Coordinates of C-alpha atoms in Angstrom, one line a residue:
X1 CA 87.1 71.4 134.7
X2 CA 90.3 69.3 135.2
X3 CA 88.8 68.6 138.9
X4 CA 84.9 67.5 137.3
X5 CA 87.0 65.4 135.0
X6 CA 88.8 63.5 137.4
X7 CA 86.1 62.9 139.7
X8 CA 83.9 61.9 136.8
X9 CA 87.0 59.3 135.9
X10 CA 86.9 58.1 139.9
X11 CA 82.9 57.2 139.9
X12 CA 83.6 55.1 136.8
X13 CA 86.2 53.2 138.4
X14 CA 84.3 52.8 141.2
X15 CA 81.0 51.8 139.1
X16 CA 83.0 49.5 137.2
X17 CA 84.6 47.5 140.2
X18 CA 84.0 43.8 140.2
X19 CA 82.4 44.4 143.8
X20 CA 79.9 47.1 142.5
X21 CA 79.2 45.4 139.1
X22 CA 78.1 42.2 142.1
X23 CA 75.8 44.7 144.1
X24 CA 74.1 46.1 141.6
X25 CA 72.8 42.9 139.7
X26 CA 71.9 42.1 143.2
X27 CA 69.9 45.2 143.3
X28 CA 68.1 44.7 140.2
X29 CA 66.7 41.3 141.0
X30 CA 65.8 42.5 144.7
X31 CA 64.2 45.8 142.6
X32 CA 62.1 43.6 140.4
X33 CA 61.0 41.4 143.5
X34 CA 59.7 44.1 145.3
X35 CA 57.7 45.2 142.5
X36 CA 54.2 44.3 142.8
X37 CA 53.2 45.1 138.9
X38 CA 55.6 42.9 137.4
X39 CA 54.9 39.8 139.7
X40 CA 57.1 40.3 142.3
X41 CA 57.0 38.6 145.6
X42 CA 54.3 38.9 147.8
X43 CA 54.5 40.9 150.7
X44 CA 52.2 40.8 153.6
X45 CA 51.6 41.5 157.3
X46 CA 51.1 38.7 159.2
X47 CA 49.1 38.3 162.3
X48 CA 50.1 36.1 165.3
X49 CA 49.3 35.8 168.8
X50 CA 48.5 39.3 170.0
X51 CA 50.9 41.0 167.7
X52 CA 51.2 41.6 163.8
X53 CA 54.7 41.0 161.7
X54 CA 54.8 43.7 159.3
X55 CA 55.8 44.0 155.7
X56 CA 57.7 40.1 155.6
X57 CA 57.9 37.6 153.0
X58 CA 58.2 33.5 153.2
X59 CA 61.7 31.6 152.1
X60 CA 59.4 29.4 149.9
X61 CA 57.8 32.6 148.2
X62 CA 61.7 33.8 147.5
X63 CA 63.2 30.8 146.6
X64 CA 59.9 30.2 143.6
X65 CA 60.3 33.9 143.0
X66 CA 63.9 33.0 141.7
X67 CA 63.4 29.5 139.7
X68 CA 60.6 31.0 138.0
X69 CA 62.2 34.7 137.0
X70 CA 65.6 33.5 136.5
X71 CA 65.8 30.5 135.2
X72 CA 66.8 28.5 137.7
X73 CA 66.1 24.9 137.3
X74 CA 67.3 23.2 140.7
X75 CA 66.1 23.9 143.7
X76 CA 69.1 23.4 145.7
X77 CA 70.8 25.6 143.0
X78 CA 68.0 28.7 143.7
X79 CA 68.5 28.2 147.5
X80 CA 72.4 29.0 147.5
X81 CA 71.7 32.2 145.2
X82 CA 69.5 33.0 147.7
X83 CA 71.6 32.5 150.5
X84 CA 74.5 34.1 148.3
X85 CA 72.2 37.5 148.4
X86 CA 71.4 37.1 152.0
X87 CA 75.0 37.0 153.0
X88 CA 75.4 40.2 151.6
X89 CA 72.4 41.5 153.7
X90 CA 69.9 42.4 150.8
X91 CA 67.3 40.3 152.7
X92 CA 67.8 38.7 155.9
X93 CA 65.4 36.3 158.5
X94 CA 63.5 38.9 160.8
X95 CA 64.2 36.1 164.0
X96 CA 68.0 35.0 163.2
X97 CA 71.2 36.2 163.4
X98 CA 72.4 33.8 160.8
X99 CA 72.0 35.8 157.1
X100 CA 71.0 32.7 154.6
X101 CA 68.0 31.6 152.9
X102 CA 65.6 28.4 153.6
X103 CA 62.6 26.8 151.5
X104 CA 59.9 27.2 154.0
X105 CA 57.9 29.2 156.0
X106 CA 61.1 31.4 157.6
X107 CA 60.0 35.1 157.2
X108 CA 62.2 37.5 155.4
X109 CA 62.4 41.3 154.9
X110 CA 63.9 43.8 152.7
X111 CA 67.3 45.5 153.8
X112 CA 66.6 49.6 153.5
X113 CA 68.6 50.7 150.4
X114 CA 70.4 53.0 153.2
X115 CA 72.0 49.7 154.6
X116 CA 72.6 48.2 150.7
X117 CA 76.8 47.4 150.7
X118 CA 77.1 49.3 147.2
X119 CA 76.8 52.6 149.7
X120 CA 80.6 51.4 150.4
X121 CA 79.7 51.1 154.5
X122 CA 83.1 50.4 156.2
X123 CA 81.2 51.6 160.0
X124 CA 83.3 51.6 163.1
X125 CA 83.6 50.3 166.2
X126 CA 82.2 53.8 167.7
X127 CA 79.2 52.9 165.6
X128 CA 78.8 49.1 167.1
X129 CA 78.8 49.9 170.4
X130 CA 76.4 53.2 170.3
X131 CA 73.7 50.3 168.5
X132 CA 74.4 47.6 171.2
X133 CA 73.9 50.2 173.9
X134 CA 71.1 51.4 172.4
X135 CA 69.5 47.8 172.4
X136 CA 70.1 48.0 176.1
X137 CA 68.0 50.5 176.8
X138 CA 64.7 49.5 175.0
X139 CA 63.0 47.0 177.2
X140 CA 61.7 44.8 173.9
X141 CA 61.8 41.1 174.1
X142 CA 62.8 41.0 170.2
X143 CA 65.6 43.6 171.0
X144 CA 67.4 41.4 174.0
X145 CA 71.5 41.1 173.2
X146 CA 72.3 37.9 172.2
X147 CA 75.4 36.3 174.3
X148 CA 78.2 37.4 171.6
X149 CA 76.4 40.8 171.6
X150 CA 76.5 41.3 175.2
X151 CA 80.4 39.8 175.3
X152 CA 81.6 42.3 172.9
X153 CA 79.5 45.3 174.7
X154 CA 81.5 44.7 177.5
X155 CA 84.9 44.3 175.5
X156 CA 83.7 48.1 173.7
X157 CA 83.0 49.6 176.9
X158 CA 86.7 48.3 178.0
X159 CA 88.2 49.6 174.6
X160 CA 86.0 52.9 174.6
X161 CA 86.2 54.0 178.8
X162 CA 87.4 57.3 178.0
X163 CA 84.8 58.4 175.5
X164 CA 81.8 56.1 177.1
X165 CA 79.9 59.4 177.7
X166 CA 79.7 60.4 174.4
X167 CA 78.4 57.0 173.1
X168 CA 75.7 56.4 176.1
X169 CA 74.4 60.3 174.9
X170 CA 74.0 59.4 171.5
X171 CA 72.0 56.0 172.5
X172 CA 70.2 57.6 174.7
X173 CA 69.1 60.3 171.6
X174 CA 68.5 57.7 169.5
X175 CA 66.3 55.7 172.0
X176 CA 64.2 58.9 172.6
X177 CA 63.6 59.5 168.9
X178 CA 62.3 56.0 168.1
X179 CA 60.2 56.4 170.6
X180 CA 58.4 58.9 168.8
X181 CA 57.9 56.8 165.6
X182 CA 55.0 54.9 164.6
X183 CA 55.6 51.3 166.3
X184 CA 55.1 49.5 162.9
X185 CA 58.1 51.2 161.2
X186 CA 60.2 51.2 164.5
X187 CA 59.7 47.5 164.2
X188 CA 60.8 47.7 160.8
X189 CA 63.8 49.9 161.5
X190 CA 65.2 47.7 164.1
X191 CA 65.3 45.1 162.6
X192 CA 67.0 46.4 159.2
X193 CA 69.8 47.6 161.6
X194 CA 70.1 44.6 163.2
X195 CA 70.4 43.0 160.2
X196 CA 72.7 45.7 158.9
X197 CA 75.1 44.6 161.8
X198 CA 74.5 40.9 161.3
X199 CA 76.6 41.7 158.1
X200 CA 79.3 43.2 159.2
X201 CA 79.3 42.0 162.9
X202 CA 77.9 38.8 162.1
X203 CA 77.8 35.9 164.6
X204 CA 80.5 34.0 165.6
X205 CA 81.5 31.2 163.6
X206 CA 79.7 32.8 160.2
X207 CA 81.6 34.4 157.3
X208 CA 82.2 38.0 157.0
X209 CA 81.1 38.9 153.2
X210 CA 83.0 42.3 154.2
X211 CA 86.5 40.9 154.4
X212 CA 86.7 38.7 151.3
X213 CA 86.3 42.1 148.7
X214 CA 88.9 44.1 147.3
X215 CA 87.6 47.1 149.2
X216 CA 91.0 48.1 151.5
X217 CA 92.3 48.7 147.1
X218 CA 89.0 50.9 146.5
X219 CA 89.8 53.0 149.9
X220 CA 93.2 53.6 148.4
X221 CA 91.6 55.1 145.0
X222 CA 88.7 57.0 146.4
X223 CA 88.9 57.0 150.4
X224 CA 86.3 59.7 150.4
X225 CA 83.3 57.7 148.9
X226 CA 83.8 54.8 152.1
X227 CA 81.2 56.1 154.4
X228 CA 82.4 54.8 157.9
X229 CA 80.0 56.3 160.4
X230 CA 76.7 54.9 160.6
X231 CA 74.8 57.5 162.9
X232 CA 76.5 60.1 161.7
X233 CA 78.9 61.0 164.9
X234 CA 81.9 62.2 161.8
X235 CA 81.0 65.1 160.2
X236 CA 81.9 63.7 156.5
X237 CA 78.5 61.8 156.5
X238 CA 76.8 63.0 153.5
X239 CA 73.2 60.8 153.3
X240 CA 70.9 60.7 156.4
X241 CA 70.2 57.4 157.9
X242 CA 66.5 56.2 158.8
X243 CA 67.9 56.1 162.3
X244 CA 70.2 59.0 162.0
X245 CA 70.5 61.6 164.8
X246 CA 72.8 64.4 164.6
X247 CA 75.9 64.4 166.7
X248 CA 75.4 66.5 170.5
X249 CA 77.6 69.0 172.0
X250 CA 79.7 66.8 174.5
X251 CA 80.8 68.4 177.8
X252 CA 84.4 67.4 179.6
X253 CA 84.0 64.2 180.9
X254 CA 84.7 63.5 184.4
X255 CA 85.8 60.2 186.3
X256 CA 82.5 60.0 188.2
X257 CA 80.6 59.9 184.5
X258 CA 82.8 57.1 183.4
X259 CA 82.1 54.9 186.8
X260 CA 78.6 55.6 186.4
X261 CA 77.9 54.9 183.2
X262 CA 80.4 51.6 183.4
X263 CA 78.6 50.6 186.7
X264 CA 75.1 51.4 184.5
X265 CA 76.1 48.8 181.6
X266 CA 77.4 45.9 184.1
X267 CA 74.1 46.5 185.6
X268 CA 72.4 46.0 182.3
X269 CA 75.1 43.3 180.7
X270 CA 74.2 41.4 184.3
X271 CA 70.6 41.3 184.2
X272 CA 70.2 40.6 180.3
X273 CA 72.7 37.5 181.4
X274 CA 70.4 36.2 184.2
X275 CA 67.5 36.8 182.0
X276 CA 68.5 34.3 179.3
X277 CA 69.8 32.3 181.8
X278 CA 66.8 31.8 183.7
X279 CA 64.5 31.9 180.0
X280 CA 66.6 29.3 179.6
X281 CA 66.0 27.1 182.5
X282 CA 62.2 28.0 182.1
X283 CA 62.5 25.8 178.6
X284 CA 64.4 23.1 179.7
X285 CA 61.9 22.4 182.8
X286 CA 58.9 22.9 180.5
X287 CA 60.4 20.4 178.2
X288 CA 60.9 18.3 180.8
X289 CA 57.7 18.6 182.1
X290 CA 56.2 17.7 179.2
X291 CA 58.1 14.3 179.2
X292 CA 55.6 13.3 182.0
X293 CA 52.2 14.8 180.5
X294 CA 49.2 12.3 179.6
X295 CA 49.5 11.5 175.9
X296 CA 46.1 13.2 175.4
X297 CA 48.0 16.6 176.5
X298 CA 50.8 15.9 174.6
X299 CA 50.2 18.1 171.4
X300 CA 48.8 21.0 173.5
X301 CA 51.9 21.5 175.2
X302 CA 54.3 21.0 172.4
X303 CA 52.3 24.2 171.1
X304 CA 52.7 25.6 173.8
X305 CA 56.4 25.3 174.5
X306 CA 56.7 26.3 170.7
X307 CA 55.0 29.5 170.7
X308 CA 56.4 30.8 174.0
X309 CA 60.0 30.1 173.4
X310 CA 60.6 29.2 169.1
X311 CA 58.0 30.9 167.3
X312 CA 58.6 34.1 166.1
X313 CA 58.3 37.0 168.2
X314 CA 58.2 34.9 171.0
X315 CA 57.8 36.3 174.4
X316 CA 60.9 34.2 175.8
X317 CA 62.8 33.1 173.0
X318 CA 66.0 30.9 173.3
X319 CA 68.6 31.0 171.2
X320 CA 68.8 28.1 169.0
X321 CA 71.6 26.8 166.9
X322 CA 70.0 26.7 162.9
X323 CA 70.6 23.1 163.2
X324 CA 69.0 22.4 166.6
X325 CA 65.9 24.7 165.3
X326 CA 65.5 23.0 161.7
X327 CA 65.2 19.6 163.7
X328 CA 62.7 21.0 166.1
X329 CA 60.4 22.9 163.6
X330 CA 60.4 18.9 161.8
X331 CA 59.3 17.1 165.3
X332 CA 56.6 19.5 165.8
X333 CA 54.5 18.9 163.0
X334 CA 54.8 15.2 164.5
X335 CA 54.2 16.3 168.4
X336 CA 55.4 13.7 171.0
X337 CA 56.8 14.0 174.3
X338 CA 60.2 14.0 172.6
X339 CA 59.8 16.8 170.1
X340 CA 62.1 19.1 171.9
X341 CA 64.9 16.4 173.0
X342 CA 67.3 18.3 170.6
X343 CA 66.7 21.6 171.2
X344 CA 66.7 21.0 175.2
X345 CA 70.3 19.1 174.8
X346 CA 71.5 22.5 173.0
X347 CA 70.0 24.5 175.6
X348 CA 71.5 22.2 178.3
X349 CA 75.5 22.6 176.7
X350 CA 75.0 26.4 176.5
X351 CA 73.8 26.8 180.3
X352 CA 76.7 24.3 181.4
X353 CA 79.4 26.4 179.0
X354 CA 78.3 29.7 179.3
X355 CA 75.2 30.7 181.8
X356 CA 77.5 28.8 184.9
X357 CA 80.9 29.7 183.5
X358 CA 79.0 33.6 183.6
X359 CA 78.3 32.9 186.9
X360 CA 81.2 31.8 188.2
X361 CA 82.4 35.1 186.8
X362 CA 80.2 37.4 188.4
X363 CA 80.7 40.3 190.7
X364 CA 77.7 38.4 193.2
X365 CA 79.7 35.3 193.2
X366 CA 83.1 36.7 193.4
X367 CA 81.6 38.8 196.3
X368 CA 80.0 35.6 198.1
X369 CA 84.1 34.1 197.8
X370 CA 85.5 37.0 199.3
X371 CA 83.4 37.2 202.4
X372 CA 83.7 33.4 202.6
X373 CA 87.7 33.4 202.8
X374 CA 87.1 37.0 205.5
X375 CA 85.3 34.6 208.2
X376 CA 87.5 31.8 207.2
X377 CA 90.5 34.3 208.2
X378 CA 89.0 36.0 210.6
X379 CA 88.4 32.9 212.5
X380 CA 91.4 31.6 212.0
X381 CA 93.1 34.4 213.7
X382 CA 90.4 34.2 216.8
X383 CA 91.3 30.6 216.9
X384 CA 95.1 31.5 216.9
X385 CA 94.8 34.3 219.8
X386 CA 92.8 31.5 221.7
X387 CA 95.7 28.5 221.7
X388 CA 98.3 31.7 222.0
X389 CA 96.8 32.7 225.4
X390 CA 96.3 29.1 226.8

């Protein structure tokens, strides 16, 4: 009884954080938006070229949702609550990294109440690299590792050599059981856990909502209710995860599984590399291609260039700075043979700072050296046993 008392005590506490008290007026106004009989925000399926975006809704449609339910007289005042809940990952962009909220025609979905913070979600690094390895094996355009994805793959597979096996397995299980689920709620799913991981693996340069808390003091009280595994791979998990897949029986690793498996990613971590790298030279020729098209052309290709590499779920898309992609999504609606001059000039720094620097890094460069400075020595000794016998 003493026990029931105490635990009863503990949930309180917990209820009655300042975090939780945060998360769960969040969750009421994202309850009452989703709820179609009180005049919630709409949300649709939306049909573009050759493919359909399921279950999204516009940043306009959020940030009116907001003035108009809460009281909220300025715009610009609406737009940073929305961002505000968007940092915490109740609703995120479904084609950006960056969690935050804009007044126009940006789609936006609902997190999965799995993924919601108040679940106290402190996941490990164990967790982070079985999803980014994961994403390396489905062959989806929307799914491609972004650059600080890839670079801190290739850091986990350094920090995790000895155990590599066991994450690759549980990928590969996971991979195999999506693949048996309807492809609209697959969609869905993947991009929740992305988003889920934009929050507490977000991009470079953004804040972390999950290091500004008090949560390290709420592990002290009640280190049982922090939930650290995502997919399950501790056995203290006690709710199932829409992508949850039981933990397999792992045999003794061996040194020929690690190299093969390590020689498997660098394989994958090299091609998605030359992939973005040549998507990205694709853009910047196109754009400046269209520098030298007839003015009666113009506006067809700017469309063109727009739905191939910015719009979303576009077959190539780049990866645009928020700033760089605001500015573009403006010229377009004005289409000259200019539109793109920003975004290209972005695209141009990244190649020169990071798809050449990659290069210059690479096994088939470092390879190309090596056999340069063999004949260079090898000569040099021919040409030395040549003057020695004169």
């Amino acid at each position: 009884m003493a026990q029931g008392s105490s635990d009863m005590e503990t949930a309180d506490q917990e209820e009655s954080s300042p975090n939780m008290i945060v998360y769960r007026k969040i969750e009421d106004i994202i309850t009452r938006m989703q709820d179609d009989k009180t005049g919630g925000v709409p949300i649709r399926t939306v049909k573009s070229f050759l493919s359909k975006i399921p279950s999204v809704v516009t940043g306009v449609d959020i940030v009116q949702w907001l003035m108009k339910n809460l009281n909220v007289d300025d715009l610009a005042e609406a737009i940073h609550l929305g961002s505000l809940i968007a940092a915490q990952g109740y609703i995120f962009p479904i084609s950006d990294h960056v969690l935050t909220l804009k007044d126009d025609g940006t789609f936006y979905r609902f997190q999965a109440p799995y993924f919601w913070p108040s679940n106290c979600w402190e996941p490990e690094n164990t967790d982070y690299a079985i999803y980014l390895c994961k994403r390396t094996m489905q062959n989806k355009a929307r799914l491609e590792l972004a650059d600080y994805e890839a670079e801190n793959l290739a850091r986990l597979q350094r920090a995790f050599a000895r155990k590599w096996e066991f994450i690759f397995m549980q990928a590969e299980a996971q991979v195999k059981i999506d693949r048996k689920k309807d492809k609209t709620e697959r969609k869905i799913l993947d991009s929740q856990e992305r988003a889920f991981w934009d929050v507490h693996r977000p991009v470079p340069g953004c804040v972390n909502t999950t290091e500004m808390d008090i949560r390290k003091c709420r592990r002290m009280k009640n280190p049982q209710r922090v939930k650290k595994s995502v997919y399950g791979v501790t056995e203290d998990s006690q709710s199932q995860s829409p992508v949850h897949m039981p933990s397999q029986p792992v045999r003794k690793t061996t040194k020929e599984d690690v190299r093969k498996q390590i020689t498997f990613l660098n394989v994958q971590i090299d091609r998605h590399c030359l992939k973005m790298s040549k998507v990205a030279e694709r853009f910047w020729l196109a754009v400046q291609d269209l520098k030298k098209q007839p003015l009666l052309d113009v506006a067809t290709r700017v469309e063109d260039i727009w739905q191939e590499f910015l719009a979303p779920g576009a077959q190539s898309a780049i990866n645009l700075d928020s700033h760089s992609y605001e500015i573009t999504s403006q010229n377009v609606k004005d289409p000259g043979r200019y539109t793109y001059e920003d975004a290209q000039e972005h695209i141009y720094k990244l190649m020169k700072s990071d798809s050449y620097a990659r290069f210059l890094r690479s096994n088939a460069y470092q390879d190309l050296l090596l056999a340069k400075k063999k004949g260079k020595s090898l000569a040099g000794k021919r040409l030395t046993g040549l003057m020695q016998s004169s």
